[in-house]
Coordinates of C-alpha atoms in Angstrom, one line a residue:
X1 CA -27.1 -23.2 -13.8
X2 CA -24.9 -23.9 -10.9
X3 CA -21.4 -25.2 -11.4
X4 CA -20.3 -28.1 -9.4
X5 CA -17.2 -28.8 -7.6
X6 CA -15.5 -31.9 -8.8
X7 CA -14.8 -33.2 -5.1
X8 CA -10.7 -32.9 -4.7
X9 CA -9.3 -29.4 -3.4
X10 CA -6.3 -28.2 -4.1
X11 CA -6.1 -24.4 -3.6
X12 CA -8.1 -22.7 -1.1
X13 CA -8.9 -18.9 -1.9
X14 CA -9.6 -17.1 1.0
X15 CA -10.9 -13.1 -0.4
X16 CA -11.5 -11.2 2.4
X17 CA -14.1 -8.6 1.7
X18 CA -14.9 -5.2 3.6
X19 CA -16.9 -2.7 1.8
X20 CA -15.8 -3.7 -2.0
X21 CA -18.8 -4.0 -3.9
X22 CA -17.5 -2.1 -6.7
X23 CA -14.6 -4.5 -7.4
X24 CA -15.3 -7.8 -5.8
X25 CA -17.0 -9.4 -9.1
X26 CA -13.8 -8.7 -11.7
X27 CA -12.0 -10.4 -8.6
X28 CA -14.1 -13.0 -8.3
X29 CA -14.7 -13.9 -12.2
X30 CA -10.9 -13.9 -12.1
X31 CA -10.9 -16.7 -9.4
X32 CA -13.7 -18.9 -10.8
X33 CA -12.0 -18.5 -14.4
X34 CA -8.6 -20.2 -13.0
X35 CA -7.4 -23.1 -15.3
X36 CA -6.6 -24.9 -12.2
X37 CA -10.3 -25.7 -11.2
X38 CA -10.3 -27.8 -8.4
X39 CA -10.1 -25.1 -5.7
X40 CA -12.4 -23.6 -3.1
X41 CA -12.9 -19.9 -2.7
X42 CA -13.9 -18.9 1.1
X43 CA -14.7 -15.2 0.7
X44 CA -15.3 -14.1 4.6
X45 CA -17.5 -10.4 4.2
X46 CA -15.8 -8.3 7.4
X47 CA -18.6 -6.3 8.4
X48 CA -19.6 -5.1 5.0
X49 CA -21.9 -1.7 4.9
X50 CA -22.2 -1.6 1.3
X51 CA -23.4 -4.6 -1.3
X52 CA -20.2 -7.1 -0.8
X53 CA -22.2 -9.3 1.0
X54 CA -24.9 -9.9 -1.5
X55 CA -22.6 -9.9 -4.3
X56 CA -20.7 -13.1 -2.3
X57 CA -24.3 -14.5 -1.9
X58 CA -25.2 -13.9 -5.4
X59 CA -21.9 -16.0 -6.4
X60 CA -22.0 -18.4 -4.1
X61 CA -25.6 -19.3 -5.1
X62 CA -23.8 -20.1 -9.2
X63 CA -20.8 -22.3 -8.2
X64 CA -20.6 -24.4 -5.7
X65 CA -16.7 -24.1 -5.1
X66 CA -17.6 -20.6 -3.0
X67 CA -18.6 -20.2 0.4
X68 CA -19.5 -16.9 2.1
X69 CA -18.6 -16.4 5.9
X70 CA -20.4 -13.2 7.4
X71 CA -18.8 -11.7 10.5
X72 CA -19.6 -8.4 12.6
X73 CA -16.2 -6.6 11.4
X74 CA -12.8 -7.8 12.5
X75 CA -10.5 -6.1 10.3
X76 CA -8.5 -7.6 7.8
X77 CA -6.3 -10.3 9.8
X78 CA -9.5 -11.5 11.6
X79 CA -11.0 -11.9 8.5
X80 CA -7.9 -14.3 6.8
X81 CA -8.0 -16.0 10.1
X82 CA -11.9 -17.0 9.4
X83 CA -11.0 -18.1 6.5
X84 CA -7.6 -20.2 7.3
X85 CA -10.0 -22.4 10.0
X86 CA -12.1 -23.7 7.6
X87 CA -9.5 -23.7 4.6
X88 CA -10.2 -27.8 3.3
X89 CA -7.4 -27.2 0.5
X90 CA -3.6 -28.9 0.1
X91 CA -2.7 -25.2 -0.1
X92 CA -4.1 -21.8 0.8
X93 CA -4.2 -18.6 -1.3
X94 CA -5.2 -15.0 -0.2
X95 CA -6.7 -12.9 -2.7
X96 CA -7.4 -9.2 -1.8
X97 CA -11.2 -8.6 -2.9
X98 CA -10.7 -4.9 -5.1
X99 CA -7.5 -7.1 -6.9
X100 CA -7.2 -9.6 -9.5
X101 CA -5.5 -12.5 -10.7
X102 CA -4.4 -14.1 -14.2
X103 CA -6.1 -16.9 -15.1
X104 CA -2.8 -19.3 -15.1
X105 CA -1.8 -18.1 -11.4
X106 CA -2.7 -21.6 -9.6
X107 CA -2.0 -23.5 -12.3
X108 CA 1.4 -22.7 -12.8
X109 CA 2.1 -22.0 -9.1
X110 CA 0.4 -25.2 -8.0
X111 CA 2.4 -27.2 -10.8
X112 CA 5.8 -26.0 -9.1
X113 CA 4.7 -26.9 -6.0
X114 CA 4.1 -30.1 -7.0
X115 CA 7.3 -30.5 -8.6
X116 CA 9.3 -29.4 -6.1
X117 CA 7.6 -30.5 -3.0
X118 CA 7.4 -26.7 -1.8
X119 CA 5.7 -25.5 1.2
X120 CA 5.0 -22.2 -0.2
X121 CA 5.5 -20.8 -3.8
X122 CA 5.8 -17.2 -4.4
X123 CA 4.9 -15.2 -7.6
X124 CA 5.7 -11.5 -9.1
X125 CA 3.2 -9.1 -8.8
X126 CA 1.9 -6.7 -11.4
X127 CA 1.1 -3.2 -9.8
X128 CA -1.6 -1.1 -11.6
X129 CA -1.7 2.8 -11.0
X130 CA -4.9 3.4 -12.2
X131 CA -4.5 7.3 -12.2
X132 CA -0.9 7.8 -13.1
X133 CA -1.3 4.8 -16.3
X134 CA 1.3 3.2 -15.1
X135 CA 2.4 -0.2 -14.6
X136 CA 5.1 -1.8 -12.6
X137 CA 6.7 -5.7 -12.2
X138 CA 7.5 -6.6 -9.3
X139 CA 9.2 -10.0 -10.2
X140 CA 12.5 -12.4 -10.4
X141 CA 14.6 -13.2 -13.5
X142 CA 13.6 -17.1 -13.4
X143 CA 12.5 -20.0 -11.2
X144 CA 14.2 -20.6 -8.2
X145 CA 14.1 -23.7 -5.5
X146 CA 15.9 -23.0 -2.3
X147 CA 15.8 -26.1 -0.2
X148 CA 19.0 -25.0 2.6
X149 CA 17.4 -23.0 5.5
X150 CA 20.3 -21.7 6.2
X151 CA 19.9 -19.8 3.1
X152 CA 16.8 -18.4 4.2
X153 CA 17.6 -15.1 5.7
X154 CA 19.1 -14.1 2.5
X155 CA 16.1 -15.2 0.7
X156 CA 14.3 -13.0 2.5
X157 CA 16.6 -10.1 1.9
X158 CA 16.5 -10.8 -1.7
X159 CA 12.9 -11.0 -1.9
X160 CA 12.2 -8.0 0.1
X161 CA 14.5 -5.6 -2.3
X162 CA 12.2 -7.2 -5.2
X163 CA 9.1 -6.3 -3.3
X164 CA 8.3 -9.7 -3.0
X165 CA 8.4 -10.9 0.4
X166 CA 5.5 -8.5 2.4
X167 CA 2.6 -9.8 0.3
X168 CA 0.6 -12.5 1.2
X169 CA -1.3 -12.4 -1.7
X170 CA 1.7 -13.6 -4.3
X171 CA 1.8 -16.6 -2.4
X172 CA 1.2 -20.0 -1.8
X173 CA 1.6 -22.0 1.5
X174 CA 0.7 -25.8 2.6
X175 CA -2.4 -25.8 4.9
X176 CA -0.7 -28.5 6.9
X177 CA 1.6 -26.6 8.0
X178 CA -0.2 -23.1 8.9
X179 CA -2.6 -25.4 10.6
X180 CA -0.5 -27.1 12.4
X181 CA 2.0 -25.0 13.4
X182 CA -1.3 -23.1 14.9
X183 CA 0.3 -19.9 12.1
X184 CA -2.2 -16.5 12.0
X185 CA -2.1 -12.9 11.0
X186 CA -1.2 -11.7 14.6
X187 CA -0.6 -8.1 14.4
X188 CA -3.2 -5.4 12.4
X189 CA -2.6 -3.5 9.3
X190 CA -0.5 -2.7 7.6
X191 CA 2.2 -4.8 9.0
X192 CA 0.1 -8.3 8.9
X193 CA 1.6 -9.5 6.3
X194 CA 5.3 -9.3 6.5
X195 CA 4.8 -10.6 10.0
X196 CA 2.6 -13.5 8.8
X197 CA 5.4 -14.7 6.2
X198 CA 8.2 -14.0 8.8
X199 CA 6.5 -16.3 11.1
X200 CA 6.0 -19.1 8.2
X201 CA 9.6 -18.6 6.9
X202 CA 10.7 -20.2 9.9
X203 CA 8.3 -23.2 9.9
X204 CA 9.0 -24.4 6.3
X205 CA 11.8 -26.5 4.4
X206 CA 11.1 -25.4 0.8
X207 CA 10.3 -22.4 -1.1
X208 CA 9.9 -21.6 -4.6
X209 CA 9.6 -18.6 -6.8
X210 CA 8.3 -18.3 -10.1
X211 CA 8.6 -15.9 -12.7
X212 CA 5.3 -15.5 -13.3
X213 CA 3.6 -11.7 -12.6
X214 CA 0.1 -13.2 -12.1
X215 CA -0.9 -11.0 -9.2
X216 CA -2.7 -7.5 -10.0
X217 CA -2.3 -5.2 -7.1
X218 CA -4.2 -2.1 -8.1
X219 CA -3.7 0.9 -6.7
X220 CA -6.1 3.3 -7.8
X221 CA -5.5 6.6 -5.5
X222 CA -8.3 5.8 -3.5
X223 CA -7.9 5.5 0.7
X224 CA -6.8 2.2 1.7
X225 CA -5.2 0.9 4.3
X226 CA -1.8 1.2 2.7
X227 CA -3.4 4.9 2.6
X228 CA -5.0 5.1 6.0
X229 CA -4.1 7.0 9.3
X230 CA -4.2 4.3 11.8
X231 CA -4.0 5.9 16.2
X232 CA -2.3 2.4 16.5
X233 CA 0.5 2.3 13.9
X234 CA 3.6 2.6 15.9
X235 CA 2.5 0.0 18.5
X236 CA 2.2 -2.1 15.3
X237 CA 5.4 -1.4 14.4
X238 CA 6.9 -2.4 17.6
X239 CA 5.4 -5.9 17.5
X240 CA 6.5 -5.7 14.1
X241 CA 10.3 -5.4 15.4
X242 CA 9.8 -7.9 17.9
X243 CA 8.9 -10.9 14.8
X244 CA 12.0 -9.3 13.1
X245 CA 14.1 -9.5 16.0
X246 CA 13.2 -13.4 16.8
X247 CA 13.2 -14.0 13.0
X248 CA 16.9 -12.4 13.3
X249 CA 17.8 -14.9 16.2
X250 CA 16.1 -17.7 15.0
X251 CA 18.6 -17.7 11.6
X252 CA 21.6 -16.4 13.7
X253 CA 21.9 -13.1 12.1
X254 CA 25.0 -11.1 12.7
X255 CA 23.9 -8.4 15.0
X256 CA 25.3 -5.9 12.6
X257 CA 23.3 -6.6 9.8
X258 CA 20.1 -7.1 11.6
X259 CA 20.8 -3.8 13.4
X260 CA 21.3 -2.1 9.9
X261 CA 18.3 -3.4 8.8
X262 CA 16.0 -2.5 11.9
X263 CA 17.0 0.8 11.3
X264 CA 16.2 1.2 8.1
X265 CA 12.5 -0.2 8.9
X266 CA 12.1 2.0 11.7
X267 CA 12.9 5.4 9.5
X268 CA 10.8 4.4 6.6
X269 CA 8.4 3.2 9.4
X270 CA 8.2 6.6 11.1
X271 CA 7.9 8.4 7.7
X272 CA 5.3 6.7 6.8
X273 CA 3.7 7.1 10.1
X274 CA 4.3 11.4 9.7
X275 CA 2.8 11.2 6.3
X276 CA -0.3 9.4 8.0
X277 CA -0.8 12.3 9.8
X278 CA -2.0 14.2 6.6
X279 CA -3.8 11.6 4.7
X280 CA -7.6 12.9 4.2
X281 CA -9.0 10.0 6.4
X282 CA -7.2 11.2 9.6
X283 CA -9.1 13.9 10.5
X284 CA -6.7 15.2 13.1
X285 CA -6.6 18.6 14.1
X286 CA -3.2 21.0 13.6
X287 CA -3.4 20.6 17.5
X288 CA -3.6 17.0 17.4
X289 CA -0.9 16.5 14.6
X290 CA 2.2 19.0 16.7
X291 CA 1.5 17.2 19.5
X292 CA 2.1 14.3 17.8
X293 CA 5.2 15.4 16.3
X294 CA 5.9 16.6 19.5
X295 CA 6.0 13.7 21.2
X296 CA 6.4 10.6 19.0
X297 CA 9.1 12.8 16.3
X298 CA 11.3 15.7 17.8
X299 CA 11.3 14.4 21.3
X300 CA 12.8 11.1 20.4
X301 CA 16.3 11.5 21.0
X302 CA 16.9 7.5 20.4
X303 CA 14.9 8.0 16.6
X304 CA 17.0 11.4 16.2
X305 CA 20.1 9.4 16.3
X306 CA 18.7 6.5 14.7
X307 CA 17.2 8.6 11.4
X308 CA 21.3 10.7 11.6
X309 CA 23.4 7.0 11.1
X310 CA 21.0 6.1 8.2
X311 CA 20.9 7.2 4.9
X312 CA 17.6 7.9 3.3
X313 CA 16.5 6.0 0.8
X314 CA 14.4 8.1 -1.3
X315 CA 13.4 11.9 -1.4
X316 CA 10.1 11.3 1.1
X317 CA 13.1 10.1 3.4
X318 CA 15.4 13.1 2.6
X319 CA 12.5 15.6 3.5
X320 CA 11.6 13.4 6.8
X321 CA 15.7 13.2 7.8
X322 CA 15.8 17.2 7.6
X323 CA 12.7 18.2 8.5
X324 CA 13.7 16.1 12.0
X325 CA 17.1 17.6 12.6
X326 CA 17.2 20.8 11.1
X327 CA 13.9 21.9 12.0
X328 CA 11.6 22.4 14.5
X329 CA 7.2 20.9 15.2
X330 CA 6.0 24.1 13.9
X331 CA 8.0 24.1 10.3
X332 CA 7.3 20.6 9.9
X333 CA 3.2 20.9 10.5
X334 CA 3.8 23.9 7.9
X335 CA 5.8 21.9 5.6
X336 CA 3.4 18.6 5.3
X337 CA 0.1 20.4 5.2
X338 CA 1.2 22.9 2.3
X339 CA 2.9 19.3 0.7
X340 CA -0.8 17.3 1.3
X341 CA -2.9 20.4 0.4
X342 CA -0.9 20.6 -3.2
X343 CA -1.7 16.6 -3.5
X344 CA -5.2 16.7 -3.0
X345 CA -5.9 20.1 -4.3
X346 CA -4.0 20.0 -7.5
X347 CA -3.4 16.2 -7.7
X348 CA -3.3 16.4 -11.6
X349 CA 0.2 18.7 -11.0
X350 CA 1.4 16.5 -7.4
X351 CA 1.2 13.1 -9.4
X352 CA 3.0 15.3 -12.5
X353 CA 5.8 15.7 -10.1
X354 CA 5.8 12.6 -8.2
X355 CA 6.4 10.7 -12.1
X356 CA 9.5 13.2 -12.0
X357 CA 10.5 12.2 -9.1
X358 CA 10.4 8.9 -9.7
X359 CA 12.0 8.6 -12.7

């Protein structure tokens, strides 16, 4: 029997979907099972190869709240964007289709939003590791209204030390004022997001945070994009600066601090980027991956200089920093491929250490 929407919207859910037939119906049955029932759930199918589509179909053909949006695949800011234009809700959502949510998400988030007039409410997240059996809470202490823009930039330190800011998917944000401030996911994975909320931060006059972990980021080991080797990651990462650097003007940040902090991003940037080089979906070739060190790593006197002032923040950084002033292209190609071969090879022992290392 198909379930009927009762008219008023308050929450649109836009899921994007791209080849995730084997989790899209937990995410879904977690959507459709939300207390707060009068929402809309846009999922827009990116290109799918596998069954995603016909799964949305499938859904959409039980409850009328869900519409399905086929597209030849855009990638994943493309597909939000689909979504965002015909979004009919007070506020929009973005669920990512292999997650899930708890059942009391919009409810409680749309209830402080009410409250508090907010133009976009943020919630903790819950990270799964599926393989490692281990769970993690991202979250704050208690709610929290900040009404002062002026206060914003240290809002947004604050929530990006708690892992909270860079999501879109703990959030949610007034249609009104995406739509008509004309706001989009500009720039590609996997800085969309961060760049999305930068934008918005700057648009808005109240946010709120709740306690509230409802958000189920599962990372299950598997190659995302969080995990993938993307040719056009540092070019992302230069647009990513430039949203930083006009966030940084707009809220007249001291130059010192913002210059702190663009360093930091650009080391844990690059790392990242080196460690791209090895993940099993990049299918480079050793000659590929020393020329790219080569060029884009030991060349760089500017990053050189950049990586020496800062202090790494963790012990991927501390093997990037040496590797990149004590070393040479050839060690490091050495170094990474005997690190990567030991994670895939003998991931049982690598995810052994990593819990070490964590800890």
């Amino acid at each position: 029997m198909e379930k009927e929407s009762s008219g008023m919207i308050l929450v649109s859910v836009i899921v994007p979907v791209y080849n995730a037939g084997k989790y899209l119906p937990a995410c879904l049955d977690s959507i459709i099972n939300q207390h707060l029932q009068e929402i809309e759930i846009i999922v827009v199918d990116d290109g799918s190869t596998d069954d995603s589509g016909q799964i949305a179909d499938r859904y959409a053909a039980k409850d009328s709240r869900i519409r399905v949006v086929h597209q030849e695949n855009a990638h994943l800011s493309a597909a939000r964007n689909a979504g965002m234009q015909v979004a009919k809700g007070e506020y929009i959502a973005f669920i990512d289709s292999d997650d899930w949510i708890e059942s009391d998400m919009f409810s409680s988030m749309y209830e402080v939003a009410l409250r508090e007039e907010a133009d976009v409410v943020i919630s903790g997240v819950t990270v799964e590791f599926t393989k490692e059996n281990r769970v993690h809470l991202d979250k704050i202490g208690e709610e929290y209204t900040e009404r002062d823009q002026m206060n914003f930039y240290s809002l947004f330190v604050q929530l990006s030390e708690l892992c909270l800011f860079n999501y879109a998917c703990n959030k949610l944000y007034r249609t009104r004022i995406l739509k008509d401030r004309m706001l989009i996911f500009e720039i590609e994975a996997p800085f969309e997001d961060i760049s999305f909320n930068l934008q918005v931060l700057k648009e808005i006059g109240t946010v709120s945070i709740v306690p509230g972990a409802y958000y189920h980021y599962i990372r299950r080991g598997e190659i995302t994009i969080l995990s993938s080797y993307r040719a056009g990651f540092l070019e992302a990462h230069k647009q990513k600066e430039e949203v930083l650097q006009s966030f940084f003007y707009h809220f007249e940040v001291d130059k010192a601090l913002s210059d702190d902090y663009l360093k930091r991003m650009k080391v844990s940037d690059y790392c990242i980027y080196l460690h791209s080089l090895y993940w099993q979906n990049a299918n480079l070739s050793r000659k590929e991956r020393l020329r790219i060190l080569h060029v884009e790593f030991f060349s760089s006197s500017k990053l050189k200089n950049i990586v020496r002032e800062t202090a790494a923040e963790d012990i991927y950084q501390k093997m990037f920093r040496n590797l990149l002033l004590y070393a040479s292209p050839w060690f490091a190609e050495f170094f990474y491929s005997c690190l990567f071969f030991f994670r895939y090879r003998m991931e049982f022992l690598y995810r052994r250490f990593r819990m070490l290392i964590i800890h």
